[in-house]
Amino acid sequence: MKYTRIPHTDIRISKICLGTMTWGRQNNEDEAHEQMDYALDQGVNFFDTAELYPVPAKKELYAVTEELIGNWFKKTGNRDKVVLASKIAGPGHAAKHIRSTGFSKESIINAVDSSLKRLQTDYIDLYQLHWPERNTNYFGQRGFNAHAVDVWDDNIHQVLETLRDLIASGKIRHVGLSNETPWGTMRFLEESKVHQSLPRMRTIQNPYSLLNRLFEVGLSEISMREQIGLLAYSPLGFGVLSGKYLTEIPPRKARVTLFPNYNRYSGDTAVAATKKYAELAKEHGLSLVQMALAFVNTRPFLTSNIIGATSMEQLRENIESINVDLSDEVLEGIEEIHKTIPNPAP
């Protein structure tokens, strides 16, 4: 395994992060525990979860994923071997069964306390805001809708004050963003620069893959100049970059088959790009999965690459990508395809 550090900290984390969002829906508890056992054995010491998980979110399964992780910590005693990240859900339809009060002080405190109880731990290493409260473009929206109604009052100072107090209490160690824009990222960073008692956002968890490299526009410069590390999610585009959906009959238990509304990476242009990437991988004797993940691993702004799997076979292949080195010829081929079909799946 290769390791990095959460920026501006001494916390050493694996460059491959174990994602957990299918546990409790597509994976049962035994399967989740098997994944954690194997990942830890392979040197993966960074696990990412959220109160929203499993997804697609539903009231009956609220926060089951955190409960499964907590049961594993209790069973194995491995809490001190894992750098643990979780998130508070933002407001909106996907989280209406959780709360409707956004990132108020009471909401954040309640969310942290509830996650700690489910996770059966005294602290969370990295606590993230899952998505913004305000009207902006995330979760596949191509552009900013300037005409949308937005009743958000700028409460970023208050949010950081609440997070500061939780850090002081020892309940969380560091904080990060997720699904954030360049404006939002700089707004948080500048607030903590001006008010130095407030905590600094250490990481940003945004989508990044061969099918969606929009992080490179705006956010990559912020990431590198401000040292706020990318935690790349959906590096395989909901599994599309495995190539398994290129067949005439899609796999029966695969995510996009089970949940057709998860189609962010399945448009005609994304399929066309995936075919080209698959041809490039085959030409160089690589699996498409490992080429796609290894590409993400090469990015200078990457702190950790969040992989997810519903089978042990997938998990093994995903983790092994850390040992794949891409030749200059492969990287040049990727750039040629990207020039032809740039960012087909935002």
mmCIF file of C-alpha atoms in Angstrom:
data_model
loop_
_atom_site.group_PDB
_atom_site.id
_atom_site.type_symbol
_atom_site.label_atom_id
_atom_site.label_comp_id
_atom_site.label_asym_id
_atom_site.label_seq_id
_atom_site.Cartn_x
_atom_site.Cartn_y
_atom_site.Cartn_z
ATOM 1 C CA MET A 1 0.000 0.000 0.000
ATOM 2 C CA LYS A 2 1.039 3.610 -0.542
ATOM 3 C CA TYR A 3 0.312 6.313 1.991
ATOM 4 C CA THR A 4 -0.304 10.053 2.105
ATOM 5 C CA ARG A 5 -1.266 12.420 4.910
ATOM 6 C CA ILE A 6 -4.395 14.403 5.532
ATOM 7 C CA PRO A 7 -3.100 17.882 4.632
ATOM 8 C CA HIS A 8 -1.845 20.064 7.497
ATOM 9 C CA THR A 9 -1.950 17.080 9.881
ATOM 10 C CA ASP A 10 0.273 14.208 10.923
ATOM 11 C CA ILE A 11 -2.452 11.642 10.139
ATOM 12 C CA ARG A 12 -1.067 9.008 7.754
ATOM 13 C CA ILE A 13 -3.698 7.438 5.513
ATOM 14 C CA SER A 14 -3.693 4.876 2.729
ATOM 15 C CA LYS A 15 -3.946 6.256 -0.787
ATOM 16 C CA ILE A 16 -6.796 3.786 -1.279
ATOM 17 C CA CYS A 17 -9.791 4.527 0.947
ATOM 18 C CA LEU A 18 -12.492 1.946 1.638
ATOM 19 C CA GLY A 19 -15.905 3.324 0.691
ATOM 20 C CA THR A 20 -18.932 1.896 2.464
ATOM 21 C CA MET A 21 -22.110 3.254 0.896
ATOM 22 C CA THR A 22 -23.511 -0.112 -0.250
ATOM 23 C CA TRP A 23 -23.305 -1.782 3.161
ATOM 24 C CA GLY A 24 -26.729 -2.492 4.579
ATOM 25 C CA ARG A 25 -28.407 -2.454 1.175
ATOM 26 C CA GLN A 26 -26.361 -4.314 -1.432
ATOM 27 C CA ASN A 27 -24.079 -5.890 1.173
ATOM 28 C CA ASN A 28 -25.100 -7.516 4.443
ATOM 29 C CA GLU A 29 -23.201 -7.249 7.730
ATOM 30 C CA ASP A 30 -21.044 -10.335 7.215
ATOM 31 C CA GLU A 31 -19.976 -9.086 3.790
ATOM 32 C CA ALA A 32 -19.206 -5.623 5.167
ATOM 33 C CA HIS A 33 -17.081 -7.121 7.929
ATOM 34 C CA GLU A 34 -15.252 -9.334 5.432
ATOM 35 C CA GLN A 35 -14.438 -6.268 3.328
ATOM 36 C CA MET A 36 -13.069 -4.385 6.328
ATOM 37 C CA ASP A 37 -10.985 -7.382 7.432
ATOM 38 C CA TYR A 38 -9.473 -7.785 3.980
ATOM 39 C CA ALA A 39 -8.879 -4.089 3.369
ATOM 40 C CA LEU A 40 -7.097 -3.656 6.680
ATOM 41 C CA ASP A 41 -4.939 -6.719 5.947
ATOM 42 C CA GLN A 42 -3.942 -5.085 2.646
ATOM 43 C CA GLY A 43 -2.823 -1.901 4.377
ATOM 44 C CA VAL A 44 -5.968 0.145 3.793
ATOM 45 C CA ASN A 45 -6.312 2.139 7.021
ATOM 46 C CA PHE A 46 -8.750 4.826 5.823
ATOM 47 C CA PHE A 47 -12.524 4.133 5.835
ATOM 48 C CA ASP A 48 -15.184 6.598 4.664
ATOM 49 C CA THR A 49 -18.858 6.510 5.622
ATOM 50 C CA ALA A 50 -21.811 8.871 6.227
ATOM 51 C CA GLU A 51 -24.988 9.085 8.227
ATOM 52 C CA LEU A 52 -26.878 8.988 4.894
ATOM 53 C CA TYR A 53 -25.585 5.522 3.994
ATOM 54 C CA PRO A 54 -26.568 3.100 2.614
ATOM 55 C CA VAL A 55 -27.707 4.719 -0.607
ATOM 56 C CA PRO A 56 -30.093 5.069 -2.257
ATOM 57 C CA ALA A 57 -31.182 6.449 1.090
ATOM 58 C CA LYS A 58 -34.450 5.392 2.667
ATOM 59 C CA LYS A 59 -35.928 5.985 6.098
ATOM 60 C CA GLU A 60 -36.034 2.304 7.046
ATOM 61 C CA LEU A 61 -32.274 1.934 6.480
ATOM 62 C CA TYR A 62 -31.145 5.250 7.950
ATOM 63 C CA ALA A 63 -27.505 5.062 9.122
ATOM 64 C CA VAL A 64 -27.336 1.254 8.986
ATOM 65 C CA THR A 65 -23.875 1.478 7.421
ATOM 66 C CA GLU A 66 -22.458 3.260 10.451
ATOM 67 C CA GLU A 67 -24.028 0.608 12.693
ATOM 68 C CA LEU A 68 -22.313 -2.189 10.743
ATOM 69 C CA ILE A 69 -18.964 -0.441 11.091
ATOM 70 C CA GLY A 70 -19.547 0.094 14.799
ATOM 71 C CA ASN A 71 -20.314 -3.601 15.262
ATOM 72 C CA TRP A 72 -17.035 -4.459 13.497
ATOM 73 C CA PHE A 73 -15.078 -2.115 15.764
ATOM 74 C CA LYS A 74 -16.654 -3.761 18.807
ATOM 75 C CA LYS A 75 -16.032 -7.287 17.487
ATOM 76 C CA THR A 76 -12.439 -6.788 16.365
ATOM 77 C CA GLY A 77 -11.109 -4.017 18.598
ATOM 78 C CA ASN A 78 -9.612 -2.419 15.477
ATOM 79 C CA ARG A 79 -10.775 1.158 16.017
ATOM 80 C CA ASP A 80 -7.236 2.393 16.690
ATOM 81 C CA LYS A 81 -6.011 0.882 13.411
ATOM 82 C CA VAL A 82 -8.463 2.877 11.262
ATOM 83 C CA VAL A 83 -8.635 6.531 10.255
ATOM 84 C CA LEU A 84 -12.394 7.039 10.160
ATOM 85 C CA ALA A 85 -14.292 9.627 8.113
ATOM 86 C CA SER A 86 -18.021 10.322 8.255
ATOM 87 C CA LYS A 87 -20.404 13.050 7.146
ATOM 88 C CA ILE A 88 -23.473 15.035 8.115
ATOM 89 C CA ALA A 89 -26.163 15.046 5.427
ATOM 90 C CA GLY A 90 -27.087 18.366 3.883
ATOM 91 C CA PRO A 91 -30.695 19.475 3.451
ATOM 92 C CA GLY A 92 -32.910 18.282 0.617
ATOM 93 C CA HIS A 93 -35.056 15.447 -0.661
ATOM 94 C CA ALA A 94 -32.455 12.714 -0.137
ATOM 95 C CA ALA A 95 -32.186 13.581 3.555
ATOM 96 C CA LYS A 96 -35.771 14.571 4.384
ATOM 97 C CA HIS A 97 -36.073 11.518 6.658
ATOM 98 C CA ILE A 98 -33.064 12.680 8.677
ATOM 99 C CA ARG A 99 -33.676 16.366 9.464
ATOM 100 C CA SER A 100 -34.746 19.610 7.833
ATOM 101 C CA THR A 101 -32.567 21.999 9.818
ATOM 102 C CA GLY A 102 -29.422 21.925 7.679
ATOM 103 C CA PHE A 103 -26.142 22.732 9.389
ATOM 104 C CA SER A 104 -27.513 24.545 12.414
ATOM 105 C CA LYS A 105 -25.512 24.209 15.618
ATOM 106 C CA GLU A 106 -28.041 21.770 17.069
ATOM 107 C CA SER A 107 -28.101 19.704 13.873
ATOM 108 C CA ILE A 108 -24.326 19.278 13.701
ATOM 109 C CA ILE A 109 -24.011 18.378 17.382
ATOM 110 C CA ASN A 110 -26.871 15.880 17.134
ATOM 111 C CA ALA A 111 -25.428 14.353 13.956
ATOM 112 C CA VAL A 112 -21.977 13.893 15.494
ATOM 113 C CA ASP A 113 -23.314 12.446 18.749
ATOM 114 C CA SER A 114 -25.585 10.037 16.870
ATOM 115 C CA SER A 115 -22.779 8.891 14.566
ATOM 116 C CA LEU A 116 -20.453 8.313 17.519
ATOM 117 C CA LYS A 117 -23.067 6.126 19.182
ATOM 118 C CA ARG A 118 -23.684 4.059 16.040
ATOM 119 C CA LEU A 119 -19.981 3.761 15.257
ATOM 120 C CA GLN A 120 -19.253 2.744 18.853
ATOM 121 C CA THR A 121 -16.332 5.128 19.086
ATOM 122 C CA ASP A 122 -15.375 8.222 21.068
ATOM 123 C CA TYR A 123 -14.119 10.214 18.093
ATOM 124 C CA ILE A 124 -14.281 10.633 14.314
ATOM 125 C CA ASP A 125 -10.990 11.478 12.614
ATOM 126 C CA LEU A 126 -12.440 13.453 9.701
ATOM 127 C CA TYR A 127 -15.945 14.924 9.788
ATOM 128 C CA GLN A 128 -17.329 16.249 6.497
ATOM 129 C CA LEU A 129 -20.264 18.331 5.281
ATOM 130 C CA HIS A 130 -21.825 15.906 2.771
ATOM 131 C CA TRP A 131 -23.111 18.597 0.410
ATOM 132 C CA PRO A 132 -23.768 22.371 0.607
ATOM 133 C CA GLU A 133 -26.843 23.911 2.173
ATOM 134 C CA ARG A 134 -27.095 26.609 -0.466
ATOM 135 C CA ASN A 135 -28.392 26.439 -4.034
ATOM 136 C CA THR A 136 -25.448 25.423 -6.210
ATOM 137 C CA ASN A 137 -24.448 22.744 -8.696
ATOM 138 C CA TYR A 138 -23.498 19.323 -7.354
ATOM 139 C CA PHE A 139 -24.562 15.681 -7.825
ATOM 140 C CA GLY A 140 -24.284 15.869 -11.598
ATOM 141 C CA GLN A 141 -25.687 19.344 -12.276
ATOM 142 C CA ARG A 142 -23.689 20.786 -15.148
ATOM 143 C CA GLY A 143 -24.137 24.455 -14.347
ATOM 144 C CA PHE A 144 -25.171 26.917 -11.681
ATOM 145 C CA ASN A 145 -28.860 27.882 -11.813
ATOM 146 C CA ALA A 146 -28.736 31.571 -11.014
ATOM 147 C CA HIS A 147 -32.539 31.826 -11.122
ATOM 148 C CA ALA A 148 -33.285 29.134 -8.540
ATOM 149 C CA VAL A 149 -34.824 30.296 -5.284
ATOM 150 C CA ASP A 150 -32.175 30.353 -2.569
ATOM 151 C CA VAL A 151 -33.147 31.287 0.973
ATOM 152 C CA TRP A 152 -29.738 30.374 2.416
ATOM 153 C CA ASP A 153 -28.177 32.829 4.825
ATOM 154 C CA ASP A 154 -24.396 32.701 4.954
ATOM 155 C CA ASN A 155 -23.782 30.735 8.152
ATOM 156 C CA ILE A 156 -20.273 29.481 7.387
ATOM 157 C CA HIS A 157 -18.773 31.245 10.405
ATOM 158 C CA GLN A 158 -21.343 29.618 12.681
ATOM 159 C CA VAL A 159 -20.783 26.179 11.128
ATOM 160 C CA LEU A 160 -17.045 26.467 11.718
ATOM 161 C CA GLU A 161 -17.617 27.645 15.293
ATOM 162 C CA THR A 162 -19.704 24.553 15.995
ATOM 163 C CA LEU A 163 -17.079 22.296 14.428
ATOM 164 C CA ARG A 164 -14.365 24.065 16.451
ATOM 165 C CA ASP A 165 -16.212 23.305 19.674
ATOM 166 C CA LEU A 166 -16.630 19.659 18.682
ATOM 167 C CA ILE A 167 -12.896 19.424 17.974
ATOM 168 C CA ALA A 168 -12.170 20.996 21.355
ATOM 169 C CA SER A 169 -14.406 18.381 22.999
ATOM 170 C CA GLY A 170 -12.451 15.575 21.329
ATOM 171 C CA LYS A 171 -15.457 14.213 19.423
ATOM 172 C CA ILE A 172 -13.936 14.985 16.017
ATOM 173 C CA ARG A 173 -10.314 15.612 15.045
ATOM 174 C CA HIS A 174 -10.481 17.383 11.682
ATOM 175 C CA VAL A 175 -13.060 18.635 9.188
ATOM 176 C CA GLY A 176 -13.620 18.489 5.457
ATOM 177 C CA LEU A 177 -15.995 19.352 2.628
ATOM 178 C CA SER A 178 -17.818 17.199 0.106
ATOM 179 C CA ASN A 179 -19.546 17.942 -3.216
ATOM 180 C CA GLU A 180 -18.321 21.505 -2.882
ATOM 181 C CA THR A 181 -17.643 24.162 -5.518
ATOM 182 C CA PRO A 182 -14.619 26.460 -5.905
ATOM 183 C CA TRP A 183 -16.569 29.368 -4.396
ATOM 184 C CA GLY A 184 -17.696 27.354 -1.386
ATOM 185 C CA THR A 185 -14.246 25.876 -0.833
ATOM 186 C CA MET A 186 -12.535 29.274 -0.827
ATOM 187 C CA ARG A 187 -15.301 30.763 1.327
ATOM 188 C CA PHE A 188 -14.616 28.184 4.066
ATOM 189 C CA LEU A 189 -10.843 28.530 3.730
ATOM 190 C CA GLU A 190 -10.895 32.325 3.878
ATOM 191 C CA GLU A 191 -13.173 32.305 6.937
ATOM 192 C CA SER A 192 -10.666 30.192 8.855
ATOM 193 C CA LYS A 193 -7.779 32.376 7.630
ATOM 194 C CA VAL A 194 -9.419 35.578 8.834
ATOM 195 C CA HIS A 195 -10.618 34.000 12.081
ATOM 196 C CA GLN A 196 -7.706 31.804 13.048
ATOM 197 C CA SER A 197 -9.507 30.192 15.980
ATOM 198 C CA LEU A 198 -11.779 28.462 13.487
ATOM 199 C CA PRO A 199 -10.827 25.044 12.051
ATOM 200 C CA ARG A 200 -9.455 24.747 8.535
ATOM 201 C CA MET A 201 -11.064 22.417 6.024
ATOM 202 C CA ARG A 202 -8.473 19.714 5.331
ATOM 203 C CA THR A 203 -10.067 17.754 2.494
ATOM 204 C CA ILE A 204 -12.719 17.909 -0.189
ATOM 205 C CA GLN A 205 -14.561 14.757 -1.253
ATOM 206 C CA ASN A 206 -15.738 15.273 -4.834
ATOM 207 C CA PRO A 207 -16.296 13.033 -7.860
ATOM 208 C CA TYR A 208 -13.271 12.401 -10.049
ATOM 209 C CA SER A 209 -12.770 9.785 -12.751
ATOM 210 C CA LEU A 210 -11.950 9.326 -16.413
ATOM 211 C CA LEU A 211 -15.576 10.285 -17.114
ATOM 212 C CA ASN A 212 -15.619 13.341 -14.873
ATOM 213 C CA ARG A 213 -12.483 15.438 -14.538
ATOM 214 C CA LEU A 214 -14.263 18.685 -13.716
ATOM 215 C CA PHE A 215 -12.287 18.908 -10.469
ATOM 216 C CA GLU A 216 -9.400 20.001 -12.682
ATOM 217 C CA VAL A 217 -11.299 23.195 -13.565
ATOM 218 C CA GLY A 218 -10.890 25.588 -10.648
ATOM 219 C CA LEU A 219 -10.756 23.160 -7.755
ATOM 220 C CA SER A 220 -7.441 21.518 -8.635
ATOM 221 C CA GLU A 221 -5.626 24.854 -8.377
ATOM 222 C CA ILE A 222 -7.288 25.541 -5.028
ATOM 223 C CA SER A 223 -6.422 22.031 -3.868
ATOM 224 C CA MET A 224 -2.744 22.392 -4.701
ATOM 225 C CA ARG A 225 -2.195 26.024 -3.727
ATOM 226 C CA GLU A 226 -4.212 25.809 -0.501
ATOM 227 C CA GLN A 227 -3.297 22.181 0.280
ATOM 228 C CA ILE A 228 -6.823 20.904 0.654
ATOM 229 C CA GLY A 229 -6.658 17.288 -0.462
ATOM 230 C CA LEU A 230 -9.051 15.579 -2.843
ATOM 231 C CA LEU A 231 -10.791 12.452 -1.628
ATOM 232 C CA ALA A 232 -11.943 11.192 -5.021
ATOM 233 C CA TYR A 233 -15.290 9.416 -5.027
ATOM 234 C CA SER A 234 -16.905 7.411 -7.834
ATOM 235 C CA PRO A 235 -13.507 6.804 -9.493
ATOM 236 C CA LEU A 236 -15.225 4.049 -11.513
ATOM 237 C CA GLY A 237 -18.359 6.079 -12.247
ATOM 238 C CA PHE A 238 -20.840 3.846 -10.369
ATOM 239 C CA GLY A 239 -19.059 0.851 -11.890
ATOM 240 C CA VAL A 240 -19.446 2.036 -15.482
ATOM 241 C CA LEU A 241 -15.651 2.119 -15.860
ATOM 242 C CA SER A 242 -15.490 -1.581 -15.112
ATOM 243 C CA GLY A 243 -16.927 -2.080 -18.599
ATOM 244 C CA LYS A 244 -19.642 -4.389 -17.256
ATOM 245 C CA TYR A 245 -22.452 -2.260 -18.689
ATOM 246 C CA LEU A 246 -21.052 -2.449 -22.224
ATOM 247 C CA THR A 247 -22.645 -5.870 -22.674
ATOM 248 C CA GLU A 248 -26.061 -6.281 -24.304
ATOM 249 C CA ILE A 249 -27.496 -7.710 -21.089
ATOM 250 C CA PRO A 250 -26.436 -5.670 -18.039
ATOM 251 C CA PRO A 251 -25.364 -7.598 -14.926
ATOM 252 C CA ARG A 252 -28.420 -8.407 -12.822
ATOM 253 C CA LYS A 253 -27.180 -7.331 -9.388
ATOM 254 C CA ALA A 254 -25.085 -4.364 -10.464
ATOM 255 C CA ARG A 255 -25.814 -0.942 -9.010
ATOM 256 C CA VAL A 256 -27.084 0.834 -12.112
ATOM 257 C CA THR A 257 -29.244 -2.200 -12.967
ATOM 258 C CA LEU A 258 -30.813 -2.223 -9.511
ATOM 259 C CA PHE A 259 -31.183 1.563 -9.302
ATOM 260 C CA PRO A 260 -31.724 2.944 -12.828
ATOM 261 C CA ASN A 261 -31.937 6.524 -11.569
ATOM 262 C CA TYR A 262 -28.218 6.284 -10.780
ATOM 263 C CA ASN A 263 -27.526 7.129 -14.405
ATOM 264 C CA ARG A 264 -25.082 9.996 -14.020
ATOM 265 C CA TYR A 265 -22.360 8.019 -15.799
ATOM 266 C CA SER A 266 -24.563 6.102 -18.239
ATOM 267 C CA GLY A 267 -25.425 8.588 -20.978
ATOM 268 C CA ASP A 268 -24.605 7.857 -24.610
ATOM 269 C CA THR A 269 -21.506 10.057 -24.582
ATOM 270 C CA ALA A 270 -20.204 8.444 -21.390
ATOM 271 C CA VAL A 271 -20.728 4.999 -22.906
ATOM 272 C CA ALA A 272 -18.846 6.052 -26.032
ATOM 273 C CA ALA A 273 -15.943 7.321 -23.915
ATOM 274 C CA THR A 274 -15.954 4.150 -21.805
ATOM 275 C CA LYS A 275 -15.641 2.040 -24.965
ATOM 276 C CA LYS A 276 -12.589 4.043 -26.012
ATOM 277 C CA TYR A 277 -10.991 3.702 -22.584
ATOM 278 C CA ALA A 278 -11.702 -0.034 -22.629
ATOM 279 C CA GLU A 279 -9.982 -0.359 -26.006
ATOM 280 C CA LEU A 280 -6.968 1.580 -24.714
ATOM 281 C CA ALA A 281 -6.684 -0.625 -21.631
ATOM 282 C CA LYS A 282 -6.925 -3.800 -23.720
ATOM 283 C CA GLU A 283 -4.288 -2.528 -26.137
ATOM 284 C CA HIS A 284 -1.840 -2.212 -23.239
ATOM 285 C CA GLY A 285 -2.745 -5.418 -21.426
ATOM 286 C CA LEU A 286 -4.548 -3.667 -18.567
ATOM 287 C CA SER A 287 -7.947 -4.199 -17.031
ATOM 288 C CA LEU A 288 -10.181 -1.166 -17.525
ATOM 289 C CA VAL A 289 -10.835 -1.072 -13.760
ATOM 290 C CA GLN A 290 -7.192 -0.890 -12.834
ATOM 291 C CA MET A 291 -6.336 1.619 -15.561
ATOM 292 C CA ALA A 292 -9.163 3.889 -14.417
ATOM 293 C CA LEU A 293 -8.191 3.677 -10.752
ATOM 294 C CA ALA A 294 -4.459 3.937 -11.418
ATOM 295 C CA PHE A 295 -5.107 7.124 -13.397
ATOM 296 C CA VAL A 296 -6.826 8.701 -10.398
ATOM 297 C CA ASN A 297 -3.958 7.550 -8.181
ATOM 298 C CA THR A 298 -1.480 9.543 -10.320
ATOM 299 C CA ARG A 299 -3.127 12.927 -9.805
ATOM 300 C CA PRO A 300 -0.974 15.437 -7.881
ATOM 301 C CA PHE A 301 -3.980 16.833 -5.992
ATOM 302 C CA LEU A 302 -5.162 13.417 -4.775
ATOM 303 C CA THR A 303 -5.037 12.584 -1.082
ATOM 304 C CA SER A 304 -6.991 9.315 -1.266
ATOM 305 C CA ASN A 305 -9.000 7.366 -3.830
ATOM 306 C CA ILE A 306 -12.313 6.067 -2.441
ATOM 307 C CA ILE A 307 -13.067 2.641 -3.866
ATOM 308 C CA GLY A 308 -16.251 0.673 -3.255
ATOM 309 C CA ALA A 309 -17.179 -2.916 -4.005
ATOM 310 C CA THR A 310 -20.097 -5.275 -3.619
ATOM 311 C CA SER A 311 -17.997 -8.428 -4.029
ATOM 312 C CA MET A 312 -14.633 -9.549 -2.727
ATOM 313 C CA GLU A 313 -13.435 -10.074 -6.293
ATOM 314 C CA GLN A 314 -14.109 -6.400 -7.041
ATOM 315 C CA LEU A 315 -12.485 -5.311 -3.798
ATOM 316 C CA ARG A 316 -9.300 -7.250 -4.504
ATOM 317 C CA GLU A 317 -8.984 -5.808 -8.007
ATOM 318 C CA ASN A 318 -9.674 -2.273 -6.781
ATOM 319 C CA ILE A 319 -7.093 -2.373 -4.017
ATOM 320 C CA GLU A 320 -4.495 -3.961 -6.301
ATOM 321 C CA SER A 321 -4.704 -0.871 -8.543
ATOM 322 C CA ILE A 322 -2.304 0.859 -6.144
ATOM 323 C CA ASN A 323 0.460 -1.323 -7.611
ATOM 324 C CA VAL A 324 -0.342 -0.468 -11.251
ATOM 325 C CA ASP A 325 1.983 2.022 -12.925
ATOM 326 C CA LEU A 326 0.706 3.613 -16.119
ATOM 327 C CA SER A 327 3.203 4.178 -18.912
ATOM 328 C CA ASP A 328 3.586 7.527 -20.640
ATOM 329 C CA GLU A 329 1.964 5.957 -23.681
ATOM 330 C CA VAL A 330 -1.155 5.003 -21.698
ATOM 331 C CA LEU A 331 -1.362 8.440 -20.096
ATOM 332 C CA GLU A 332 -1.039 10.084 -23.513
ATOM 333 C CA GLY A 333 -3.779 7.816 -24.834
ATOM 334 C CA ILE A 334 -6.053 8.840 -21.965
ATOM 335 C CA GLU A 335 -5.470 12.512 -22.774
ATOM 336 C CA GLU A 336 -6.296 11.966 -26.436
ATOM 337 C CA ILE A 337 -9.637 10.380 -25.527
ATOM 338 C CA HIS A 338 -10.308 13.146 -23.008
ATOM 339 C CA LYS A 339 -9.714 15.777 -25.699
ATOM 340 C CA THR A 340 -12.215 14.041 -27.966
ATOM 341 C CA ILE A 341 -14.882 13.396 -25.294
ATOM 342 C CA PRO A 342 -14.196 15.676 -22.322
ATOM 343 C CA ASN A 343 -16.137 15.145 -19.107
ATOM 344 C CA PRO A 344 -19.123 13.241 -20.542
ATOM 345 C CA ALA A 345 -20.573 12.538 -17.087
ATOM 346 C CA PRO A 346 -20.578 15.473 -14.676
#
